[in-house]
Each structure stands twice: as structure tokens, then as C-alpha cells.
Coordinates of C-alpha atoms in Angstrom, one line a residue:
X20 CA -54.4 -38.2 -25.3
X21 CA -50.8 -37.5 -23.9
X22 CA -51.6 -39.4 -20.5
X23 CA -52.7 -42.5 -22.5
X24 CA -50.2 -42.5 -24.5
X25 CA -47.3 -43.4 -22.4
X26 CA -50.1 -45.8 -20.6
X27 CA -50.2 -47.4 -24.2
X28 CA -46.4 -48.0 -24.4
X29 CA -46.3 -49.6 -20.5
X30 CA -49.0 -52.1 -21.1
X31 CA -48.0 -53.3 -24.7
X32 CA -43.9 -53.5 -23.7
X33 CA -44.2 -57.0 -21.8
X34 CA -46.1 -58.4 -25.1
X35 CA -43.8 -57.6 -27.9
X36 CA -40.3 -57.6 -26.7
X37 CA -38.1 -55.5 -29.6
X38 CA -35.3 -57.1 -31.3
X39 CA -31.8 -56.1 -30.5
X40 CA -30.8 -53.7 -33.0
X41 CA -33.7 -51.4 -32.3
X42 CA -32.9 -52.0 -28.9
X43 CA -29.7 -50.4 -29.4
X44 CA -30.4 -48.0 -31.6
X45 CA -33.4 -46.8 -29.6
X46 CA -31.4 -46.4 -26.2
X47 CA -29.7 -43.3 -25.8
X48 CA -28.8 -44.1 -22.6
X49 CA -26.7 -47.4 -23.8
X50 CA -24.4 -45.4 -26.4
X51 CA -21.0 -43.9 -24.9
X52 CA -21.1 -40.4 -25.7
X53 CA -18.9 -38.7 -23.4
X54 CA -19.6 -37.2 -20.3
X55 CA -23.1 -35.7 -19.8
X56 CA -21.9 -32.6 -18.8
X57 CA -19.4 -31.2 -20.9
X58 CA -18.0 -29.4 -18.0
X59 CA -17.6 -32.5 -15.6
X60 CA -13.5 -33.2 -17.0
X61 CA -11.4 -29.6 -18.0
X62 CA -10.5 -29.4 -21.1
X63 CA -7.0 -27.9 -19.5
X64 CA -5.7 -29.2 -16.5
X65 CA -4.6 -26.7 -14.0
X66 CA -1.2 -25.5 -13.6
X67 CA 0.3 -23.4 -10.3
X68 CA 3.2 -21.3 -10.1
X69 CA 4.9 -19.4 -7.1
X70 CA 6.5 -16.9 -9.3
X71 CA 7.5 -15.0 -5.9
X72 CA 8.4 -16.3 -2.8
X73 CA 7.3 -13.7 0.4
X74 CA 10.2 -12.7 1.3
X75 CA 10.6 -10.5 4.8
X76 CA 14.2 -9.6 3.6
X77 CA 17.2 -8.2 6.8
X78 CA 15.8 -7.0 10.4
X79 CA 17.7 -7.8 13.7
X80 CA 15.8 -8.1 17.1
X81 CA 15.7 -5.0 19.1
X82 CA 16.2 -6.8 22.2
X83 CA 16.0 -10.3 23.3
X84 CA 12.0 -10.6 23.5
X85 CA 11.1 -11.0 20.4
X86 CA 9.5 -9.9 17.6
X87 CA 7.1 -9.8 14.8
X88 CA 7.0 -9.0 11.1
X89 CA 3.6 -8.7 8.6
X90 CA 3.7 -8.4 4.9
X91 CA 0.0 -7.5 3.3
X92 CA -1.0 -9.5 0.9
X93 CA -2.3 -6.6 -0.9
X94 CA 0.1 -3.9 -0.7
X95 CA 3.1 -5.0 -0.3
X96 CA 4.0 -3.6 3.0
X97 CA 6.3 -4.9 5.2
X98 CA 4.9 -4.0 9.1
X99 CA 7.5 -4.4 12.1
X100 CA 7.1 -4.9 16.0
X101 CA 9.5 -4.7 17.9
X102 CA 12.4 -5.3 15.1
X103 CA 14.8 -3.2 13.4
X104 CA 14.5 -2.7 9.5
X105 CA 17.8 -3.1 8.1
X106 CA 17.3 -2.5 4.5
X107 CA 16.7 -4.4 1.4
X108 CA 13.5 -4.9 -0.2
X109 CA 11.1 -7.4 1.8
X110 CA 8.7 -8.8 -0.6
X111 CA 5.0 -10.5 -1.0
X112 CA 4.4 -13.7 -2.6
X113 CA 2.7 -14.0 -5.9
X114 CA 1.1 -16.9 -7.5
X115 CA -0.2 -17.7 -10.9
X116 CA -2.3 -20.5 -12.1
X117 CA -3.1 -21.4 -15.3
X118 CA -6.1 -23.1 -16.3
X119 CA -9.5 -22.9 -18.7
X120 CA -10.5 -19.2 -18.8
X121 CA -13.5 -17.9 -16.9
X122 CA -13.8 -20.9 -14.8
X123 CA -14.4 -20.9 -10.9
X124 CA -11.3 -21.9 -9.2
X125 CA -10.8 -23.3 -5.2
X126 CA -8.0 -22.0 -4.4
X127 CA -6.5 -23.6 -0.9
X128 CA -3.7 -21.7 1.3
X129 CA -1.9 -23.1 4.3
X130 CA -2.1 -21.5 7.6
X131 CA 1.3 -22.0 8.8
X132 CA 4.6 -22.9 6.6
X133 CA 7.2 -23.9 8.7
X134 CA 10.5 -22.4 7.7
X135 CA 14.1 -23.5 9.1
X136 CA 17.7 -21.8 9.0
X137 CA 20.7 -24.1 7.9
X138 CA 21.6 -24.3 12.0
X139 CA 18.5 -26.2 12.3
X140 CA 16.4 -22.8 14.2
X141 CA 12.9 -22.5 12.7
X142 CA 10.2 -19.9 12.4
X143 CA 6.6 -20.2 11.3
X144 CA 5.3 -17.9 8.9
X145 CA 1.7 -17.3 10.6
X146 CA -1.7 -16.2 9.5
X147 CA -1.1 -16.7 5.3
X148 CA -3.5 -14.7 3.4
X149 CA -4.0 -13.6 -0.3
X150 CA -5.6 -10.9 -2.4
X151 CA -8.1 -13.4 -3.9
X152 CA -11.1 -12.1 -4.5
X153 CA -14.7 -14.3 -2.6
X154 CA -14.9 -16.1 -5.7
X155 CA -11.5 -16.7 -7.3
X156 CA -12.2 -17.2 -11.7
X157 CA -9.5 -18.2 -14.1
X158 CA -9.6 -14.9 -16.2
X159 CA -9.9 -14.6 -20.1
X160 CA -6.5 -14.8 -20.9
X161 CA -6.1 -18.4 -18.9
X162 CA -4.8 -16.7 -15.7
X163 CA -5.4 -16.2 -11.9
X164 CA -2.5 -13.9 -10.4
X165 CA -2.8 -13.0 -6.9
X166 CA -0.4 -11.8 -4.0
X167 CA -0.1 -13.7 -0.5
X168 CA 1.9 -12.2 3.1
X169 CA 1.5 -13.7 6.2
X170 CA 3.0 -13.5 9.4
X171 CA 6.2 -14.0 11.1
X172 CA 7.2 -14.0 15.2
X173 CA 10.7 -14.5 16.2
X174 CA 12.7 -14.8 19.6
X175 CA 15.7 -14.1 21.1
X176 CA 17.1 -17.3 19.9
X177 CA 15.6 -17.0 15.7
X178 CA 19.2 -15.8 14.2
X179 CA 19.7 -16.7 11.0
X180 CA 18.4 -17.2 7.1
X181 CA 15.3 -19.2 7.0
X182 CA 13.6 -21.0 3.7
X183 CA 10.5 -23.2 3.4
X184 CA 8.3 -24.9 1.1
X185 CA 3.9 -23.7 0.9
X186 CA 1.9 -26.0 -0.6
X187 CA -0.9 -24.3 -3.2
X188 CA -3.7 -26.1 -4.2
X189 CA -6.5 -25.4 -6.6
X190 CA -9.4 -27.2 -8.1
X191 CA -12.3 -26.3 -10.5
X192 CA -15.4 -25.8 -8.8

């Protein structure tokens, strides 16, 4: 009986056309509900924050060829070549976004951030990684913290104090 059944309806349809309100009220797929999947639009938008820039603090060249500086990403750790540690307290970058809790997150870093002195000298800061774990989650409290260091090579010529701006980007997945 189930097999004739919906043989039954497909035969009999073209004969005896329903009227328009139980046309309406039969078709589920007519009404506007929402979206089908309740998690196809985020209840809460995300939101990022650099709450801490990297920040390689003082070092002066050893000699005129250059050098390099690392900061981890997950300790902290500021690592010098060929550069003299002046003091201070270089510095990772941390990152917070805020978004619905326990949902899988995209989180997108740049590879190089291009940072310049006021005299118009530039560095790049090289090789930007985080902390994040594989599969980045927002956590229960709304949260994804994580650190980021990168990379930094400098001349003979790179004097000076140099700033720039990292674009963050994150998405639900």
C-alpha cells in the first residue's frame, strides 16, 4: 500500500486542482518561516579586538649587516640575531574576538604587515603566526583569545620607531 499511495495522489492531482486556500495552507514550502537552518545567520555578529599590539621594544644593530628579531606567538619570547637587546619589555600581540559561544571560527592572519618610521624607512614584520588551536571555537563565555609574533629583519639603514596597521579577519564556519 505505501508505493500506491503516492501513485494515487500523482494520477488524481491533474483532475481536481485544489482551491487556493488549501493551497496555501497545505504548502509548507510557500510560508516564510525563517531560515531553514537556524544556524545559517549568527544570532551575534562577530566582534575583533587587538588588545595588544607585538611589540619588539629597543635593540640597535650590531654592525651594519643586519639583523633579525622573532617574538613566539606562544611564549612570549623575544629571539635576536645579530642585534643588541637594549632593555624594555618586547611584547606578543593578543587578540580577542567576541562572538556566539562554542561556534567554529576562520580566523585569517596576514603574512606580512608593513610597518614604517616617521622618516619614511620601513620594515616588514615577516612570518605572522598565532597560538590558535587547528580548529579555532568561540569558547563558552563568548570569547576567542589568542597570542600572535612574527618576524622582523632589519639593515644597516632601518633606524628608527616603526608602527603599522594588521588586518584580522574572522568568519563563522
Amino acid at each position: 500500500y505505501p508505493i500506491l499511495l503516492p501513485a494515487l495522489l500523482v494520477v488524481a492531482a491533474p483532475f481536481a486542482a485544489p482551491s487556493g486556500a488549501y493551497a496555501q495552507s497545505a504548502c509548507r514550502l510557500c510560508e516564510d518561516t525563517g531560515p531553514i537552518m537556524p544556524q545559517a545567520r549568527p544570532a551575534r555578529p562577530l566582534h575583533i579586538d587587538i588588545d595588544t599590539g607585538i611589540d619588539f621594544d629597543r635593540m640597535a644593530l650590531i654592525d651594519y649587516q643586519g639583523g633579525q628579531a622573532e617574538i613566539d606567538p606562544q611564549t612570549g619570547q623575544r629571539r635576536l640575531t645579530r642585534l643588541l637587546d637594549l632593555g624594555g619589555l618586547a611584547m606578543r600581540g593578543s587578540v580577542v574576538i567576541r562572538g556566539e559561544p562554542g561556534r567554529a571560527v576562520r580566523v585569517d592572519l596576514p603574512d606580512e604587515v608593513i610597518m614604517r618610521a616617521p622618516g619614511g624607512r620601513r620594515v616588514e614584520l615577516r612570518d605572522v603566526r598565532s597560538d590558535l588551536p587547528a580548529q579555532p571555537r568561540i569558547g563558552s563565555d563568548g570569547e576567542l583569545r589568542f597570542s600572535f609574533g612574527g618576524r622582523i629583519i632589519v639593515d644597516g639603514d632601518d633606524v628608527g620607531s616603526f608602527r603599522g596597521r594588521m588586518r584580522v579577519s574572522a568568519e563563522y564556519e
